[in-house]
Each structure stands twice: as C-alpha cells, then as structure tokens.
Coordinates of C-alpha atoms in Angstrom, one line a residue:
X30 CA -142.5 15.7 32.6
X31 CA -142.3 14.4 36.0
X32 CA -141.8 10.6 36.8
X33 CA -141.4 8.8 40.4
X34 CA -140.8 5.0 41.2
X35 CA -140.2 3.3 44.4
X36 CA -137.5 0.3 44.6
X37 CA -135.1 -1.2 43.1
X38 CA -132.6 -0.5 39.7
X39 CA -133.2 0.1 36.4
X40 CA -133.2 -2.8 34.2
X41 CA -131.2 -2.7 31.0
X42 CA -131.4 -4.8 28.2
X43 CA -128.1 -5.7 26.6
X44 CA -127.3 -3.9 23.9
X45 CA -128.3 -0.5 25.4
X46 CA -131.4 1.3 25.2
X47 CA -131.6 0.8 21.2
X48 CA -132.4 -2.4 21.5
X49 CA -134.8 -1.1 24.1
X50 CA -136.4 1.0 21.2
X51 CA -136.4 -2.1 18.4
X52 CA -139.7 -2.2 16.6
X53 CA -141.6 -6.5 17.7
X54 CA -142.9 -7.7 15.2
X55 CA -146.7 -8.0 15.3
X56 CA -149.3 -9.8 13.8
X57 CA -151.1 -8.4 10.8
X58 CA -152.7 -5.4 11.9
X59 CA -153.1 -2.6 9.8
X60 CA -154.0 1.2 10.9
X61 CA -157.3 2.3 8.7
X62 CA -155.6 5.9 7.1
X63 CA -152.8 6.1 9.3
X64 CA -150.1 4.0 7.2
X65 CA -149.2 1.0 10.1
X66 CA -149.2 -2.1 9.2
X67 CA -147.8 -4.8 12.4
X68 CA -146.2 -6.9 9.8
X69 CA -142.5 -8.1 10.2
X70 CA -142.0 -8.0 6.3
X71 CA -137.9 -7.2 5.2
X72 CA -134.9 -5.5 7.1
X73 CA -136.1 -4.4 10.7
X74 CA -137.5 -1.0 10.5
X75 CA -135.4 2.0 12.4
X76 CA -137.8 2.7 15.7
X77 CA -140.2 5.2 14.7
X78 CA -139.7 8.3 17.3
X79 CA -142.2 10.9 18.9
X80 CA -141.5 13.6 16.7
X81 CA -144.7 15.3 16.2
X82 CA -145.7 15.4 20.0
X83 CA -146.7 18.9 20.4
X84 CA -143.4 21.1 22.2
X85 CA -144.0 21.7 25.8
X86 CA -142.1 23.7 28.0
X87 CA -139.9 23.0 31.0
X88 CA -141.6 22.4 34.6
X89 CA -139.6 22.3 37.6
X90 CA -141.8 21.3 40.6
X91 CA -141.0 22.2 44.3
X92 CA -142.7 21.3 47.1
X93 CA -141.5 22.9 50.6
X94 CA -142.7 22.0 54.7
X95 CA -145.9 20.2 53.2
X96 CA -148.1 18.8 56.1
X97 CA -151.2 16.6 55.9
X98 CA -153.7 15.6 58.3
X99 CA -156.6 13.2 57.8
X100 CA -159.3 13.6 60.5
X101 CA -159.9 10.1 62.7
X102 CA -163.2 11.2 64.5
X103 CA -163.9 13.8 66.5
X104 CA -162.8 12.4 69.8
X105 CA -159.5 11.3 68.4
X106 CA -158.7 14.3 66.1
X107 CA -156.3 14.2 63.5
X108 CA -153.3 12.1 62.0
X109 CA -151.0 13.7 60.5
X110 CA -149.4 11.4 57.1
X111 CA -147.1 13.9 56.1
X112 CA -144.3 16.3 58.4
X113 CA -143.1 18.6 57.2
X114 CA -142.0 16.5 53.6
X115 CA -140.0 18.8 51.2
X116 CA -138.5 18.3 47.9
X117 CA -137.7 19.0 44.1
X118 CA -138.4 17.8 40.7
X119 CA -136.4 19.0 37.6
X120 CA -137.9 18.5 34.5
X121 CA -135.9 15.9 32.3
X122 CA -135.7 13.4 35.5
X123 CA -137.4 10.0 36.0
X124 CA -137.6 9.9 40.0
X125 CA -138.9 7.4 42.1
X126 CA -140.6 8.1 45.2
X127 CA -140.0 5.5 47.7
X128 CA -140.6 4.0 51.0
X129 CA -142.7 1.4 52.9
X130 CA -146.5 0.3 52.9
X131 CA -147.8 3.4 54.4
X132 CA -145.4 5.8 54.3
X133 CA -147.4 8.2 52.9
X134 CA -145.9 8.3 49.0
X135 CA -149.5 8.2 47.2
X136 CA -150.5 11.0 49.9
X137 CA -147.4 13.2 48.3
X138 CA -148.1 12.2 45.0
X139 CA -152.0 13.4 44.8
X140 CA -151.1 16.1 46.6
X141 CA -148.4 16.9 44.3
X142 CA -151.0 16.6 41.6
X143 CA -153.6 18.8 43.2
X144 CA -156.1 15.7 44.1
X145 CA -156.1 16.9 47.5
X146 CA -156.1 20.4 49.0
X147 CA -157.9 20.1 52.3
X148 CA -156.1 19.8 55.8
X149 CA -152.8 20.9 53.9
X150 CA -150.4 23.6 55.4
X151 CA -146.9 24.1 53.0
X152 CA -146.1 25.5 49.6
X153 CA -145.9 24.0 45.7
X154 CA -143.7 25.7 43.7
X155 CA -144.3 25.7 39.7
X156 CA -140.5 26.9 38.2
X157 CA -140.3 28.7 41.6
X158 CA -143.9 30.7 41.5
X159 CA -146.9 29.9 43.2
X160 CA -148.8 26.6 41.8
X161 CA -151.8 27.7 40.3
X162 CA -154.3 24.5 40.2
X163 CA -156.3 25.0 37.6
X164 CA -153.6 25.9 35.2
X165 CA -151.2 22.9 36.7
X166 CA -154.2 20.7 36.0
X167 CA -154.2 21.8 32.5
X168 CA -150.7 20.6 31.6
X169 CA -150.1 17.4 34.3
X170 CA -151.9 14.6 33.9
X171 CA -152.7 11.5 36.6
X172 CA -152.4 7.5 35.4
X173 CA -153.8 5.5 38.5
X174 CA -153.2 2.2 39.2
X175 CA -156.0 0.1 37.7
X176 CA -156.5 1.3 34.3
X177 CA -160.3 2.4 33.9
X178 CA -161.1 2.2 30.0
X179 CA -164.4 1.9 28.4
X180 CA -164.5 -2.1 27.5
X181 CA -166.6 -1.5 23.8
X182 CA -163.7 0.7 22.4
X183 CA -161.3 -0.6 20.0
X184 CA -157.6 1.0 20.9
X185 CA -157.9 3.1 17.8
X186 CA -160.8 4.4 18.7
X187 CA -160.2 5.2 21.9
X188 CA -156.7 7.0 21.0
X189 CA -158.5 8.8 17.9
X190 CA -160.5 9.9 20.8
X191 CA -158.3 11.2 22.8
X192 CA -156.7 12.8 20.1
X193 CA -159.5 14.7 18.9
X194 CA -160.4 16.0 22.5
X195 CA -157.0 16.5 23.9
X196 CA -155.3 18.6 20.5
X197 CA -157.3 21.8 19.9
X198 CA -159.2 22.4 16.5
X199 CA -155.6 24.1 15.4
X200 CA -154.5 20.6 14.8
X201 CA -155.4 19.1 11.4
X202 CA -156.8 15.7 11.2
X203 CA -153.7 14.6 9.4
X204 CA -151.3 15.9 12.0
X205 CA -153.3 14.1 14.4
X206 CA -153.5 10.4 13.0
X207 CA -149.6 11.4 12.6
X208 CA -149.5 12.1 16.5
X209 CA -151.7 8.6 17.1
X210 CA -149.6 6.9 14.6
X211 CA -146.1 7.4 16.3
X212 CA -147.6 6.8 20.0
X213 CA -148.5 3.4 18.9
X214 CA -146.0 2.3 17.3
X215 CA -143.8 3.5 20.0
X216 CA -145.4 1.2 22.7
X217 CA -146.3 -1.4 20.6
X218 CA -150.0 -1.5 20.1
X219 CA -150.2 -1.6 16.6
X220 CA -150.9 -5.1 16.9
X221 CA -154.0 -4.8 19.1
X222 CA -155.3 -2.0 17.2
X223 CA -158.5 -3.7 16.4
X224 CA -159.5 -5.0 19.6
X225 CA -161.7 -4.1 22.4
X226 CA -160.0 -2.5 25.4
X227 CA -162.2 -5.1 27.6
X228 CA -159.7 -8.2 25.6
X229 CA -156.1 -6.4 25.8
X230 CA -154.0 -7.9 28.6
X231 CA -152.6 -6.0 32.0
X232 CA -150.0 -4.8 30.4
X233 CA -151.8 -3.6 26.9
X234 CA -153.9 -1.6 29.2
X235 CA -151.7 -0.1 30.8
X236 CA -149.6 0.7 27.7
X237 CA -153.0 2.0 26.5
X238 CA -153.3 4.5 29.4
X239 CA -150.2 6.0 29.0
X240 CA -150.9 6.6 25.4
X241 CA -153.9 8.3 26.4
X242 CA -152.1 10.9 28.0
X243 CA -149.2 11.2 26.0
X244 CA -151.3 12.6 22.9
X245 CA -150.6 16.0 24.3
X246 CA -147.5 15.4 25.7
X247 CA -148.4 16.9 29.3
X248 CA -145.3 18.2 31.1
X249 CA -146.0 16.4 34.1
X250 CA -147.1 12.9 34.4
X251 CA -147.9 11.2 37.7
X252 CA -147.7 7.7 37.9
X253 CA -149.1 5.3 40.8
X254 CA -147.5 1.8 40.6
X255 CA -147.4 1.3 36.8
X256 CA -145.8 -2.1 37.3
X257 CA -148.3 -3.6 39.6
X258 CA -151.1 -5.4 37.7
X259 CA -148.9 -5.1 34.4
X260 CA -146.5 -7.7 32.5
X261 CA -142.9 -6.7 33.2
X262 CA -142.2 -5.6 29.4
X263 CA -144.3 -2.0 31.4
X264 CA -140.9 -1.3 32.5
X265 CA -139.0 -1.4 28.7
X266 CA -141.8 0.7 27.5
X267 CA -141.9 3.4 30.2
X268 CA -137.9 4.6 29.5
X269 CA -138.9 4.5 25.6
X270 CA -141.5 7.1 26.0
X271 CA -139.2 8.9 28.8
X272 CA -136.2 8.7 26.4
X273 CA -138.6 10.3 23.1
X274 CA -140.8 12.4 24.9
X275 CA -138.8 16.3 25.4
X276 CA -138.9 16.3 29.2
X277 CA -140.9 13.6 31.2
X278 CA -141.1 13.8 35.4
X279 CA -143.3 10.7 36.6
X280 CA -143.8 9.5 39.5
X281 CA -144.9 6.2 39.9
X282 CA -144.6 3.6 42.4
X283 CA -143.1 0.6 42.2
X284 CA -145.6 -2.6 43.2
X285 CA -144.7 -6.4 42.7
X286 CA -142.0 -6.4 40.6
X287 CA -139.7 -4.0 42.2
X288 CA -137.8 -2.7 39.3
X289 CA -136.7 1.0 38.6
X290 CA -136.1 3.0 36.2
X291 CA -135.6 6.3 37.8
X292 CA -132.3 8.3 37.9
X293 CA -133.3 10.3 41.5
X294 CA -135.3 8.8 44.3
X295 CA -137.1 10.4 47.3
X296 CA -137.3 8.0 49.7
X297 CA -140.7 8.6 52.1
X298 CA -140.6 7.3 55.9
X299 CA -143.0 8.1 58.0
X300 CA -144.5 11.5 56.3
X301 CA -140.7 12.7 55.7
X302 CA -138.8 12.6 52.8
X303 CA -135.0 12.4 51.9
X304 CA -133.4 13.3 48.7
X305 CA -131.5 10.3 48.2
X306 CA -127.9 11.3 46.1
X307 CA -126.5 7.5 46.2
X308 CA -129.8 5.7 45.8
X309 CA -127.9 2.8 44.3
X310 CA -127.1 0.5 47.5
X311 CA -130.5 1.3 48.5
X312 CA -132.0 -0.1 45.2
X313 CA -129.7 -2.8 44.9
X314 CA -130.8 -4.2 48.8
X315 CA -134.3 -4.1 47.4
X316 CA -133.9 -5.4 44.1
X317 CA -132.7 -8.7 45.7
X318 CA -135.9 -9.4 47.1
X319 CA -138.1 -7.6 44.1
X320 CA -136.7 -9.0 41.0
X321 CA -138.4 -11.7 39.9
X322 CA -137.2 -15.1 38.1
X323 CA -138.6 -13.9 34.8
X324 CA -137.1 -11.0 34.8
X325 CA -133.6 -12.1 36.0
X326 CA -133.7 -14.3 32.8
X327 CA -134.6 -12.0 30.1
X328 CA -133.1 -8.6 31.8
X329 CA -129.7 -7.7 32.9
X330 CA -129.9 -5.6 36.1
X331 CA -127.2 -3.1 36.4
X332 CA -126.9 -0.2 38.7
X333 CA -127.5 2.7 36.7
X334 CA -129.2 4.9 38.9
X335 CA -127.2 7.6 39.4
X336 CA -127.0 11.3 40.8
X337 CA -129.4 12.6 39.2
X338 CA -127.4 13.9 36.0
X339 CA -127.1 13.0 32.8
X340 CA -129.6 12.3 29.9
X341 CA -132.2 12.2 33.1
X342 CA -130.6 14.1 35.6
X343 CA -131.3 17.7 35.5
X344 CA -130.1 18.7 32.4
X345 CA -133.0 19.1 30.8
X346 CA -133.5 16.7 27.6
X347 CA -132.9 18.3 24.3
X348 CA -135.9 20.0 22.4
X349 CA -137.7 17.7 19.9
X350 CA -138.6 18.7 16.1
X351 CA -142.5 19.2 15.9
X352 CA -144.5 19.9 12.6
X353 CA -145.2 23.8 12.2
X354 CA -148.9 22.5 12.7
X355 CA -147.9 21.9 16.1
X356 CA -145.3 23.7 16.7
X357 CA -145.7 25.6 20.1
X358 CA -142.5 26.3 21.0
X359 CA -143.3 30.3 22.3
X360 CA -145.0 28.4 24.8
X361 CA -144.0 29.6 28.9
X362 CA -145.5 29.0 32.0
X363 CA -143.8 32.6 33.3
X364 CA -145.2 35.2 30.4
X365 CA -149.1 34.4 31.6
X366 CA -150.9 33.4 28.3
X367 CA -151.9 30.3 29.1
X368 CA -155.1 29.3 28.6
X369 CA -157.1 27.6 31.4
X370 CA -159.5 26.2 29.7
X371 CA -160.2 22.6 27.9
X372 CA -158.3 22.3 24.6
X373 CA -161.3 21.8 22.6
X374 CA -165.0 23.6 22.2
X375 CA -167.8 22.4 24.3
X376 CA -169.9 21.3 21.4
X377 CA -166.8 19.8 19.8
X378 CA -166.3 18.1 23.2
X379 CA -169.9 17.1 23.3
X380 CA -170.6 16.0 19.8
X381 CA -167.5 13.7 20.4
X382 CA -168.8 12.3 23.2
X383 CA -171.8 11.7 22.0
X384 CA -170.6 9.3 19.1
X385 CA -167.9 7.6 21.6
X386 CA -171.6 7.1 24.5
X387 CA -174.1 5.9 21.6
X388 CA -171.1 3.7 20.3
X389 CA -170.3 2.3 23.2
X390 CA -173.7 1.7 24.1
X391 CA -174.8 -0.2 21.3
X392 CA -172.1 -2.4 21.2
X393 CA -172.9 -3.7 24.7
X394 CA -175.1 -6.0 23.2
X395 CA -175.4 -7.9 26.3
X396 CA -177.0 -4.7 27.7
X397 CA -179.3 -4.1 24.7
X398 CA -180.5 -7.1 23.7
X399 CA -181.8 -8.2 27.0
X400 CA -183.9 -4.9 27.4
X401 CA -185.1 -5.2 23.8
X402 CA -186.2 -9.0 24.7
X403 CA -187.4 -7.5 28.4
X404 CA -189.9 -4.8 26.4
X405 CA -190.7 -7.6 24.2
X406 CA -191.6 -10.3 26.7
X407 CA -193.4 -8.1 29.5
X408 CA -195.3 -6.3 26.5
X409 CA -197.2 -9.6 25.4
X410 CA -197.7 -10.4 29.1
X411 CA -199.4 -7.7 30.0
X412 CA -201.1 -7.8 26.8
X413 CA -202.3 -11.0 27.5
X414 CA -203.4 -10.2 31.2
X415 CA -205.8 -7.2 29.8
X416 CA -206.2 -8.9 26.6
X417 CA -209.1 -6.7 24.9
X418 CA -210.3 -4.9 27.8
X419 CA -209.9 -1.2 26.1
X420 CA -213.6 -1.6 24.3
X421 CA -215.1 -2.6 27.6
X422 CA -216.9 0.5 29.5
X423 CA -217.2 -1.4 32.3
X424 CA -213.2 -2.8 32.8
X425 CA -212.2 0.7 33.3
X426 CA -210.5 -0.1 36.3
X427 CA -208.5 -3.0 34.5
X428 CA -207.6 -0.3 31.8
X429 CA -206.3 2.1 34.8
X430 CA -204.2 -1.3 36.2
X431 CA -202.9 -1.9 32.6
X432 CA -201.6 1.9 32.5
X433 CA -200.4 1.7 36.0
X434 CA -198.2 -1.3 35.2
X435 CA -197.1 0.6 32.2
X436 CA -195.4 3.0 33.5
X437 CA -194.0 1.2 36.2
X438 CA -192.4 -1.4 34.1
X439 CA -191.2 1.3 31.9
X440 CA -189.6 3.3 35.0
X441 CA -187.5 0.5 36.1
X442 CA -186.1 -1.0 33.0
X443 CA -184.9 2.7 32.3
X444 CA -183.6 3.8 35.7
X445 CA -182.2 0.2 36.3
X446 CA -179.4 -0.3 33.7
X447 CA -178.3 3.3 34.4
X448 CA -177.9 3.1 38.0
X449 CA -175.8 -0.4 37.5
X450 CA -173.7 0.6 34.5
X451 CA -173.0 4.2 35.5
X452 CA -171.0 3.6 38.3
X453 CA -168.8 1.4 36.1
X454 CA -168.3 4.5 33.8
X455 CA -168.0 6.9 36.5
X456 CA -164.2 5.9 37.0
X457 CA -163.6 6.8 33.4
X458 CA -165.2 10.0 34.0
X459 CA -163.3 10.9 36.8
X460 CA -159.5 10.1 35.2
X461 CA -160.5 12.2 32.1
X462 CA -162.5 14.8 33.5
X463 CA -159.6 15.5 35.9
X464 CA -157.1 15.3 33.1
X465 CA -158.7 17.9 31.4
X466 CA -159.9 16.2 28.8
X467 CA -163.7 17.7 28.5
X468 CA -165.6 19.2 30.8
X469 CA -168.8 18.0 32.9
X470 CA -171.6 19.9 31.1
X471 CA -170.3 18.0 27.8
X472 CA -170.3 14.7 29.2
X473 CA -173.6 14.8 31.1
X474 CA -175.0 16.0 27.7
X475 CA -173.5 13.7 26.0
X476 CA -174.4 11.1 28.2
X477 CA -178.3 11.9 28.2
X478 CA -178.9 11.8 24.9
X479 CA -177.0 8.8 23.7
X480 CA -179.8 7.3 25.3
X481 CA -182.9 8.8 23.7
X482 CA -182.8 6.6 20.7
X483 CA -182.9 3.6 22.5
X484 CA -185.2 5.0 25.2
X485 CA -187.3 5.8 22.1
X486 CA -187.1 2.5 20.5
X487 CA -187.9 0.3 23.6
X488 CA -191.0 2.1 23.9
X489 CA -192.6 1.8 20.6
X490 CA -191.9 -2.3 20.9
X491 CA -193.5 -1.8 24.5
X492 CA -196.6 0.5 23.6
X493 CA -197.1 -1.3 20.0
X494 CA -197.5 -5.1 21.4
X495 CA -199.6 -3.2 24.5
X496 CA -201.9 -0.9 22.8
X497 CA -203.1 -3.5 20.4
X498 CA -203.3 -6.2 22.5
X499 CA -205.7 -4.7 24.6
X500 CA -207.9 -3.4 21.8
X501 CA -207.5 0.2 22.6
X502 CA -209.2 2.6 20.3
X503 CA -207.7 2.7 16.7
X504 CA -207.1 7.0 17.0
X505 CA -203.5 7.8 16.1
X506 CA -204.2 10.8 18.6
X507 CA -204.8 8.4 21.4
X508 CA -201.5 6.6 20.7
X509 CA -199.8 9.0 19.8
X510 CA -200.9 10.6 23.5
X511 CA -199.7 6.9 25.3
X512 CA -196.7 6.8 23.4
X513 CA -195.6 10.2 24.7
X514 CA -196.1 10.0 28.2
X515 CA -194.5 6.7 27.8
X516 CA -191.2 8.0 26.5
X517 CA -191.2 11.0 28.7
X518 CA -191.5 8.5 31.5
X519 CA -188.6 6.9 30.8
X520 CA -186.6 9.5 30.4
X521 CA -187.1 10.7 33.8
X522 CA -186.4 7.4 35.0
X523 CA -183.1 7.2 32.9
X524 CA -182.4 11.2 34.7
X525 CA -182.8 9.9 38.6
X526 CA -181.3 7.0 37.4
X527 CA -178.0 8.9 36.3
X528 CA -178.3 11.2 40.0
X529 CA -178.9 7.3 41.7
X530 CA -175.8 6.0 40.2
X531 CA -173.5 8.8 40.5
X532 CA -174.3 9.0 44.7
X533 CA -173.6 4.9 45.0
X534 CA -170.9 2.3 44.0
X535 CA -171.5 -0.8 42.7
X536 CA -169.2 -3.8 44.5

C-alpha cells in the first residue's frame, strides 16, 4: 500500500516496535460472536496480528512531468499548482509527502488517487503500465481529513458493515467476523465497540476510518493529514497496521503534531517535487518546532528515517498467511482478470443498505420524535380549525381549505428533514461511493425506501386525528382515497427533497 506524511521523524517507543504492538487493556467490552472481550484478565496477551486480511498484490506507483492548472477567471486564465512534479512509490514504503502551506501536496495526492483528471497534462504509471481509473479505484482507497461517519452506528456495526460490502459473497460470515475481529483489536477499538460513532473521540474516529478501509486490505491507501484533529496515540497505531498489513503505501500529511513515520519523503515546493534520499536533517529541523510537550514525554524521537530500505524501503514486505477462504494470492494487476466492478451484488449492496438507512434513521430519535409530535400537534389543530365541517353542504369551501392545508403541511414536513439531514450524509456517500464500496443505484434505493415506513406512519397519525375531527363521511373508500393521496404526497416531497439536498450544503 502506499503511505505519504509531511514533517518531521518517526517516533519510537522504547522497547522497539513490540511494545508498539502491546495489546491496552480496555474496559469490559465484549464482541457479540466474534470471541473479544477488552478485559485485562492474566499474563498480557501476544498482539493479535492481521493474518486473515485478504492477500493483495504488489503496486508500484509512478507518476512522471505531471502538470495542473486551476482556471482563475477568464480574464486572468490559469494557475498552474503543479510543474512538471515527478516521482515513485514502491510498494512496502511509508513515504511522506512534504512541503509548505500551499505547495500543492493535497493537489498530488488527489491526483495521485484519481480525484481529479481535468486541466492535467503528464503520465501515472501502475507497475510501469498505463493507470487505468476505474480499476485503480477498485484496489486504492482515500481517508480524508475529517472523518465523515454516520453518528447512529455502533463501531461494530459500522465495521460489520463494511465487511459485508467490501468482501464479496466468496467470504463466509465466519471468515469475516475473523477479518473484523483482528482489525479491532489491532487498533484498539475493542473497547468502544458498543458505542455510537457520534461519542468516540478524534482519535477513535479516526482509528475507526482506517479500519473501514482496511477490511479489504486495499493496496494503496492515501492519507490526508491523519494526525490533525486526532490524539497523538494516531501515530503508534498507523506503523502497527503498516508493520501487519503485506504492503502498505500511504500518503498522508502531517498537520499539528508534526511527527513522521515515513521511511521516504517527497518534499513539494512550489508544484515541484524532490525525492529526498537523506530526509533526516530535514525532519529533524522540523521536528523541533512540531513535537509537542506531550509527546516529548511519553515518546522517544529518534531519527530513523532512512533511505528508503529496509522493512519499509523498497523491499517489498514479506507475504502474509491468509485463510484458504481468502486466499487470493493468483491475484496480478499485469495478467488482466481483474474485475472492475463492486465486490458485492447490487441487491446485496442494497438490501445492506437498506437495514444500515432504516437503522440509522430510527435511532435519530431527535429526528423522529419531533415529526411524530409535529403530525400529532398540527393534526388536532387543524382538526379543530374545521372542526365538523365535512357534513356541512354548504362549508364546502372550508373542506377545500382543510385539504389544501393538508397537503401542504404534509409536503414540508417530508421534503424538510431530507433536504437538512441529506447534506450531512452526503459526505459519507461520497468517501464510500468513491472507495468502491457500493454503487449509486443501491444507495439511492436504499435510501428511498428506508423512508416509506415512516412516511407511511406519519400519515395515518396525520389523516386519522384529521379525518375524524372534521366529521368526514364514515366510507373506508373515502379514506382510504385521502390516505393515498396523502402518502403519495409525501413521497414526492421526500423525492425533491433528496434532488434539493444533494444540489446545496448545509453550513
């Protein structure tokens, strides 16, 4: 895989990277089916290791005379951000990619990833043969900056998740609670594995997002500034996943904290880059100013960023043992078999995501409750503004107004909490979808009729307290007929609401 940072050395605990790899003991938390249980009970267990990851193979990435213009207007043309940049990443390293505030290192790195393609002259190399996008989408995968989880997920759930969608049908339920089991343990959220994603800390979440991804074990991960927003423990967990996974290439880049744990560096100045082969006084300098007091007293900082060889460098890291279930090892990116499309089936993808949507959505009880108690109120309102008006030949006019308020109310309250909660989800969407985790035909299903139950719901509450209140006709036809054109009206509402909040943002 392919990993970048951007200042400053690694940070090494003393003792060496087994005690990096020691198990913390956790509260009690135990994993329902899955055999983990947090508790520090006896001798100290020997660190469980990522042994049933599914076998990947090798991905060199080269990128050569890449140049990359944004467009300022048309009277002032374009910028260029990057000139000419050149470089290459072995699989097996952890590089950095470093450089000042606008030097143009998350430019290079999206591009790198195939996030942008416009305005872009130059050449990617995948193991020296033209990049194909789609397929490199397939087997990289992008963790941003601010991690963007669904808050009413447990981090069980959302893992189980993620392994049901990201391992094919070919992988047993067994081998995949096996998969989610060692991925946990390994970054230490065993203890947190019954609580929402919306209570975990900076650093829990972002421990939580590289699990995500590392259920597959993607050749290529691209990380932007893991360290930023996260607690400074991000940076013993990151070389515990590099040193387990079989080959891991990330690049990430280096926020607050400063600290390092690359073995290359590309340095980026002013849409150039330099292969740095001593990157170690050029780490140190920063460090000095990075490191902060916290970490200088738990961490000793040693200069172990070498050139590029070793258990990092570009000797690739040895094979891992995988379970014959997921054993994949005939695997290359050069004999043309891969298969470019999503992992799983699109009814498997969208009968998953339709239990993870309706979940999600009833837990938001904040959400649910207040449009149950909005039905509720504004049906007994206008109940009582038309109070027995539907046995009246001559209010005919009031019955029209009652109707017309109707569907109006019933418009709003279903377009409404779509157009402000969709937004919200839409980050989500966009991480997974682009990391090939489900497609968009499943998740717009999905996503539709999660809603109908509670579409449904609302407006019998709504039409009941209505219909009787105004001493409509007793027919069952009659409100059977209301109660249909009510929900159909809401679920229009709910459908522009869904186009309404995928155009906007909400700030």
């Amino acid at each position: 895989m392919v990993c970048c940072f951007d200042s400053s050395p690694n940070l090494v605990v003393p003792g060496g990277l087994g005690a990096l790899a020691k198990k913390v003991p956790n509260k009690s938390c135990t994993l329902p089916s899955m055999g983990l249980s947090s508790g520090a009970q006896g001798p100290t267990k020997k660190p469980i290791e990522l042994s049933h990851l599914p076998k990947r193979p090798p991905v060199d990435i080269q990128f050569d005379n890449m140049t990359y213009s944004v467009s300022e207007g048309r009277r002032r043309g374009y910028k260029t951000i990057l000139k000419g940049a050149s470089g290459r990443f072995r699989s097996g390293e952890l590089t950095a990619i470093m450089g000042p505030s606008g030097a143009g290192k998350s430019t290079l790195m999206n591009i790198l990833a195939g996030y942008r393609t416009s305005n872009l002259t130059g050449s990617v190399l995948i193991n020296n043969r033209e990049r194909k996008l789609r397929r490199f989408r397939k087997m990289s995968c992008y963790i941003m900056q601010d991690d963007q989880l669904l808050p009413h997920l447990t981090v069980l759930e959302a893992m189980t998740i993620s392994a049901n969608l990201k391992l094919g049908k070919e992988v047993n339920q067994g081998a995949k609670r096996i998969v989610v089991e060692e991925i946990m343990e390994t970054l230490s959220l065993v203890e947190c594995c019954d609580t929402r994603t919306s209570s975990l800390s900076g650093g829990q979440r972002k421990r939580l997002s590289i699990a995500l991804e590392l259920v597959n074990n993607p050749p290529v991960m691209f990380f932007d500034e893991p360290t930023r927003s996260a607690c400074t423990q991000i940076l013993v967990y990151i070389p515990r996943v590099v040193k387990e996974a079989t080959h891991f290439v990330m690049e990430v880049v280096c926020g607050e904290h400063g600290e390092c744990v690359s073995k290359l560096v590309t340095a980026v100045n002013n849409g150039k880059c330099n292969n740095l082969t001593q990157p170690q006084q050029v780490l140190l300098d920063s460090s000095t100013q990075c490191v902060s007091d916290e970490i200088a007293k738990n961490y000793q900082t040693n200069n172990i960023v070498g050139n590029g060889v070793g258990k990092h460098g570009p000797n690739p890291l040895p094979g891992l043992s995988v379970t014959s279930a997921l054993l994949d090892s005939d695997e290359s990116l050069n004999n043309g078999k891969h298969r470019t499309g999503f992992p799983t089936s699109g009814y498997r993808q969208f009968f998953i995501l339709l239990k993870r949507t309706f979940l999600s959505t009833f837990r938001d009880q904040t959400l649910t409750q207040m449009r149950m108690f909005s039905h509720v109120v504004v049906g007994c309102l206008i109940g009582m503004i038309y109070f027995g008006i539907g046995n009246e030949a001559s209010k005919v006019m009031s019955n029209s107004g009652c109707i017309f308020f109707t569907v109006l109310f019933l418009m709003f309250t279903a377009m409404m909490p779509t157009i402000l909660t969709f937004p919200m989800e839409m980050s989500v969407f966009v991480r997974e979808h682009l990391n090939y985790w489900y497609s968009l035909k499943s998740f717009y299903f999905a996503k539709t009729l999660a809603d109908i139950p509670f579409q449904i719901v609302f407006s019998i509450i709504y039409v009941a307290i209505v219909y009787f209140m105004t001493s409509q006709p007793l027919e069952v036809t009659r409100f059977l007929m209301l109660l249909t054109m009510c929900v159909m009206t809401s679920l229009v509402a709910q459908s522009l609401g869904l186009l309404i909040g995928a155009a906007m943002n909400v700030e």
